[in-house]
Short mmCIF file of C-alpha atoms in Angstrom, two decimals:
data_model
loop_
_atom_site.label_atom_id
_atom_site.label_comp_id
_atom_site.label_asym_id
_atom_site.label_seq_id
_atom_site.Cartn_x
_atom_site.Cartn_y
_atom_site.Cartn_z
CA UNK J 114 0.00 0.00 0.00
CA UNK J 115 0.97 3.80 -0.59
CA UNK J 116 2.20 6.28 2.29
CA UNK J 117 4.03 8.79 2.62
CA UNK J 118 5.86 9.92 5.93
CA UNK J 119 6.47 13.33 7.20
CA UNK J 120 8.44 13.00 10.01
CA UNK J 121 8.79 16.32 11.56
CA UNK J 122 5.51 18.27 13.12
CA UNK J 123 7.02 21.42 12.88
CA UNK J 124 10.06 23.11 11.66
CA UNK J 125 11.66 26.50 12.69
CA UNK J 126 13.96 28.28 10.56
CA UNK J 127 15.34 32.08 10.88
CA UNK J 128 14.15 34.19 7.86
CA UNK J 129 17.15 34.19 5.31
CA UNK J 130 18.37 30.89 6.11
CA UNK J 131 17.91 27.42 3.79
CA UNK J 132 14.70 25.53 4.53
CA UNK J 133 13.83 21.89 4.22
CA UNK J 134 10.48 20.07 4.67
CA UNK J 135 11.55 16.07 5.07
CA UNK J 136 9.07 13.39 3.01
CA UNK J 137 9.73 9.92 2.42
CA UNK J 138 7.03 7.82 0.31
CA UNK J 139 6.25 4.12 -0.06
CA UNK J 140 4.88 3.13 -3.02
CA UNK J 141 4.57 0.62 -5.48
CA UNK J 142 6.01 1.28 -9.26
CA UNK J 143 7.39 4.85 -9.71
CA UNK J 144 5.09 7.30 -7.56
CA UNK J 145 4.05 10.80 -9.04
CA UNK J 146 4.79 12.83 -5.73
CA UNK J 147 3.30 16.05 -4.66
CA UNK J 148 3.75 19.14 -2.11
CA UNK J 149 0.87 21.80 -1.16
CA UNK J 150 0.75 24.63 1.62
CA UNK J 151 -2.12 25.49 3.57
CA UNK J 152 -2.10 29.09 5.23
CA UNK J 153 -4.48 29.64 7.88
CA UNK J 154 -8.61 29.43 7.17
CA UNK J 155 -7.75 28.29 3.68
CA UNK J 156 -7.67 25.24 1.14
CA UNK J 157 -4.63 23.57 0.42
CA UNK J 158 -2.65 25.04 -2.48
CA UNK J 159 -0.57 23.31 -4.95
CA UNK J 160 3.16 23.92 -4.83
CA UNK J 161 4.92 21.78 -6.96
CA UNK J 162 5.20 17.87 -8.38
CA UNK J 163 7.40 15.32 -9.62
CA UNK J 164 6.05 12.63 -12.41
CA UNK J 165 9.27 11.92 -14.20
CA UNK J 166 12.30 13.75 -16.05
CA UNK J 167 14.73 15.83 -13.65
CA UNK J 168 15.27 14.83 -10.16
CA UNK J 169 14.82 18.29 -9.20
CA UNK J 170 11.76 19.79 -9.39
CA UNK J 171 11.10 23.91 -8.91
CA UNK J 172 7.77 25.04 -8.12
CA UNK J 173 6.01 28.47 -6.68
CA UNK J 174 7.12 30.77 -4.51
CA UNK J 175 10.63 29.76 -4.91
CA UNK J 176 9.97 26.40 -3.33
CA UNK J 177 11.72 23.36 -5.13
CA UNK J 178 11.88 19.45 -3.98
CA UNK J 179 14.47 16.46 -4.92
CA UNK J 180 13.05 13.46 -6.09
CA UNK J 181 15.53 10.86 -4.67
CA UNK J 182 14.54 7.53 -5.72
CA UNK J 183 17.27 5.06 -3.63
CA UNK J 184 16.09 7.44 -0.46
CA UNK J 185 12.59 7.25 -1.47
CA UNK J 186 12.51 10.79 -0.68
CA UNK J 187 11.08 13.79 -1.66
CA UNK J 188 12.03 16.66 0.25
CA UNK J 189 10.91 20.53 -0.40
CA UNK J 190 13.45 23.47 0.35
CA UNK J 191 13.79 26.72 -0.25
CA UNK J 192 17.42 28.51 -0.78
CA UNK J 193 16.29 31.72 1.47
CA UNK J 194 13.27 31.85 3.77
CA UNK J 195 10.76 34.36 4.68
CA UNK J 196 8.40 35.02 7.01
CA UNK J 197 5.33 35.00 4.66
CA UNK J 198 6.70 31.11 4.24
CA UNK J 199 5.16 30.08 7.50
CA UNK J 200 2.37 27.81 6.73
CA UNK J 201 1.26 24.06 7.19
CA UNK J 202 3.02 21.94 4.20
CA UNK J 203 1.71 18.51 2.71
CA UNK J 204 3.41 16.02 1.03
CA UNK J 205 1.47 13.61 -1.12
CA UNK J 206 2.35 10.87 -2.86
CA UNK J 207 -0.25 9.05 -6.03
CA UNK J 208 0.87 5.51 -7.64
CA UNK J 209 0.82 5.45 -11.34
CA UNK J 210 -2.96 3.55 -11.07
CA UNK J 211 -6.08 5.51 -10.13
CA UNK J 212 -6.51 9.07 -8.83
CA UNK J 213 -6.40 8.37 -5.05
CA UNK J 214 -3.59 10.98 -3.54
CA UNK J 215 -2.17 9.88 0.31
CA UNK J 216 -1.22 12.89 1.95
CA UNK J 217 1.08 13.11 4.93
CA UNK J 218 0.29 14.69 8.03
CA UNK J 219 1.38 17.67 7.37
CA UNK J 220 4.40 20.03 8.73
CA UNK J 221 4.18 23.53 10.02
CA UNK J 222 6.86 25.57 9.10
CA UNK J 223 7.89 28.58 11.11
CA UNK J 224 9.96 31.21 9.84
CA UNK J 225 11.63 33.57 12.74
CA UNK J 226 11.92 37.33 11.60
CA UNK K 94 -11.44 30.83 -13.76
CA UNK K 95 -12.99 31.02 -10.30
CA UNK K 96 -11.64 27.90 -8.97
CA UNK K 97 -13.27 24.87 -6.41
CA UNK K 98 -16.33 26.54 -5.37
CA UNK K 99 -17.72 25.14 -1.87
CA UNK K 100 -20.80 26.69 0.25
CA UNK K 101 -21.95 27.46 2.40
CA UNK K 102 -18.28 28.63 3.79
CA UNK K 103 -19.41 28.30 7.61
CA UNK K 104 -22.40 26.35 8.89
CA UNK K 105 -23.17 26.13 12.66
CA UNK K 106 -26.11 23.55 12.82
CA UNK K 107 -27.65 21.71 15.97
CA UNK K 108 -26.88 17.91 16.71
CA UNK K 109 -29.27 15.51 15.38
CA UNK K 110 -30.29 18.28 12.21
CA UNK K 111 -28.91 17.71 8.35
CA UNK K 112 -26.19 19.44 7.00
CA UNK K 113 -25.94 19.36 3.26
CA UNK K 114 -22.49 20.36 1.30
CA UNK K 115 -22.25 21.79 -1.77
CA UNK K 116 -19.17 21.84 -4.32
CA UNK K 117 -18.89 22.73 -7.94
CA UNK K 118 -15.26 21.85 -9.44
CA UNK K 119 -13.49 23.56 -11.90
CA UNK K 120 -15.01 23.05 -15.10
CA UNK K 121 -13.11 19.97 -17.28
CA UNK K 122 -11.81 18.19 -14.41
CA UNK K 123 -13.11 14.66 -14.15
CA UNK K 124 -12.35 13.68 -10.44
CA UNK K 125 -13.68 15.15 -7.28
CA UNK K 126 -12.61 14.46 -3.50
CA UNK K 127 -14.06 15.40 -0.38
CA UNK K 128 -11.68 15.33 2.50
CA UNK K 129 -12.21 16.37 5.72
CA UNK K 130 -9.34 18.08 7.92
CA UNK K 131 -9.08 18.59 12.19
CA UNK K 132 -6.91 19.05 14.30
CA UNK K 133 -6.77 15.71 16.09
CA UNK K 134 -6.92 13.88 12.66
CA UNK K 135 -5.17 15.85 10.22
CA UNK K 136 -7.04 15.79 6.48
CA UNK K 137 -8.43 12.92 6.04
CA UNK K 138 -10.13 11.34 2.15
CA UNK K 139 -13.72 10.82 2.57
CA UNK K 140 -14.70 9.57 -0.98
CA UNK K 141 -13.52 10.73 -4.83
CA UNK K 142 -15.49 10.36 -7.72
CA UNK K 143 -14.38 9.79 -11.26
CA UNK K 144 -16.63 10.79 -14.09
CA UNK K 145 -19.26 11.22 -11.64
CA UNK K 146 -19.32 7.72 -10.42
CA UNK K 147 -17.67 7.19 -6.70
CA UNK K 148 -14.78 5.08 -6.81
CA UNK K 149 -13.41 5.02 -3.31
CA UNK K 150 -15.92 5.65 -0.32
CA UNK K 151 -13.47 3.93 2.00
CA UNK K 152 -13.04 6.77 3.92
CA UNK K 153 -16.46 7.77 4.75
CA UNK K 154 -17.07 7.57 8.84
CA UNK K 155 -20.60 5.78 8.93
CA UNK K 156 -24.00 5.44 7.31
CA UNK K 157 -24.63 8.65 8.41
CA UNK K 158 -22.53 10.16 5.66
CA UNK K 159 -23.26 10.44 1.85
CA UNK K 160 -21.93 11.99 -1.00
CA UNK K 161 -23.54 12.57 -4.54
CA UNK K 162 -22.55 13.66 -7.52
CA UNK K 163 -25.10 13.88 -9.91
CA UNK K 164 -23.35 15.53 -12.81
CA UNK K 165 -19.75 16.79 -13.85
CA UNK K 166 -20.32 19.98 -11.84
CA UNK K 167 -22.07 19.80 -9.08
CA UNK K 168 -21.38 17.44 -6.08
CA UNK K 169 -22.72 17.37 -2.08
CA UNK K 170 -21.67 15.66 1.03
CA UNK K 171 -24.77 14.91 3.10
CA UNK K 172 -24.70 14.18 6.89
CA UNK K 173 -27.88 13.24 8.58
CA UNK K 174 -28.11 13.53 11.45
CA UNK K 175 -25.14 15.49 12.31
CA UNK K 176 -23.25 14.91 15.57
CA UNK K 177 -20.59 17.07 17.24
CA UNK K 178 -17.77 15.14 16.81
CA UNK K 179 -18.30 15.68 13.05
CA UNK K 180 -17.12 19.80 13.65
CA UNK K 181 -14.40 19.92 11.20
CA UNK K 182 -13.45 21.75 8.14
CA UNK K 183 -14.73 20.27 4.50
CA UNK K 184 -12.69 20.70 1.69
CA UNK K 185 -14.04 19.58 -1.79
CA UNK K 186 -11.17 19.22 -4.22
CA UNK K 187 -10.95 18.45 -8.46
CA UNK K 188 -8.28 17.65 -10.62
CA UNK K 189 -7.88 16.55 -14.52
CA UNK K 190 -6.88 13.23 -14.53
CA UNK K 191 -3.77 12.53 -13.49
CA UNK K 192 -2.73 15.56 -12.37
CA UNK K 193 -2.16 17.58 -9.24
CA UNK K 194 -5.76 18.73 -7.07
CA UNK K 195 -7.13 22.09 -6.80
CA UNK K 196 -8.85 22.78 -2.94
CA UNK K 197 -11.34 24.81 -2.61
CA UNK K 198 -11.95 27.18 0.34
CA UNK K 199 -13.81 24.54 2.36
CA UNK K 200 -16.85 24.36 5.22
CA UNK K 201 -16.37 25.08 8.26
CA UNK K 202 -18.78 23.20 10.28
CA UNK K 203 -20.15 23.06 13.70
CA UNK K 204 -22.53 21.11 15.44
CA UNK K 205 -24.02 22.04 18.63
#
């Protein structure tokens, strides 16, 4: 069965420093992966995704994520952070069969001024 | 394009009464989800449909939930009768095949 693991509840990084958002996925066949942020009283918002092609992927915001297949890892950074970053993230993994996503339990990211 | 559309955006209802959902996707898309997100047990997939026909109710709590999509734009998650322990906030979702979902703003809901 599919899952996807997001090991840390929360994350705090200063503003201006690197960022990254741990996933690791389990998944039959090569998974299409996915990340989305949720800001507060909203839906969750598509950031970026990873169906084949280059290992690393770049999506909005300045957010990108390495698809590392031997780690079975997707992880989402972010070269510089900011404040306006601080948000709940999802990581989500779909096998190549049927539309069902898994998402992980989500991490909040906090990003010190 | 105006995006997942979900109403009403807040409902605050009475245990034992019906709540009724609505959600119109994003015109095309051929999937819909309804998930259903708290605190205690993060977002959680309550059914999708594909072409309008549910595929996966798995994740549907009891009998006292239903879903419906009668045609390609127009879906609604029905909970009769509502109990407080289903306060949480309802997010209807679409995507085009394959590809990546777009959330709408969700419910907030509350029973008393």
């Amino acid at each position: 069965a599919q899952s996807v693991a997001q090991p840390e509840d929360q994350v705090n990084v200063a503003e201006g420093n690197p960022l990254t958002v741990k996933c690791t996925y389990s998944v039959s066949g090569n998974p299409y992966l996915f990340w989305y942020v949720q800001y507060p009283n909203r839906g969750l918002q598509f950031l970026l995704k990873y169906i084949t092609g280059d290992n690393l992927v770049k999506g909005s915001y300045g957010f990108e994520a390495e698809f590392n297949k031997s780690q079975t890892s997707f992880h989402l950074k972010k070269p510089s952070a900011l404040v306006s970053d601080s948000a709940l993230y999802f990581c989500a993994v779909r096998d190549r069969v049927g539309d069902k996503i898994i998402f992980g339990k989500g991490t909040r990211l906090h990003i010190l001024p | 394009d105006a995006g997942v559309i979900q109403s009403p955006r807040h409902e605050v209802t009475e245990m034992g009464q019906e709540v009724t959902l609505r959600c119109k996707p994003i015109s095309g898309h051929n999937s819909l989800f309804w998930y259903r997100q708290t605190m205690m047990r993060g977002l959680e997939l309550l059914i999708y449909f594909n072409n309008n026909v549910p595929i996966d109710d798995s994740g549907m709590p009891e009998d006292r939930f239903s879903a419906k999509m009668p045609n390609a734009s127009f879906s609604t998650l029905k909970i009769q009768p509502s109990e407080p322990r289903d306060s949480a906030v309802y997010f209807c979702a679409s995507s085009l095949a394959y590809n990546e979902q777009f959330f709408g703003p969700g419910t907030r809901l509350t029973v008393l």
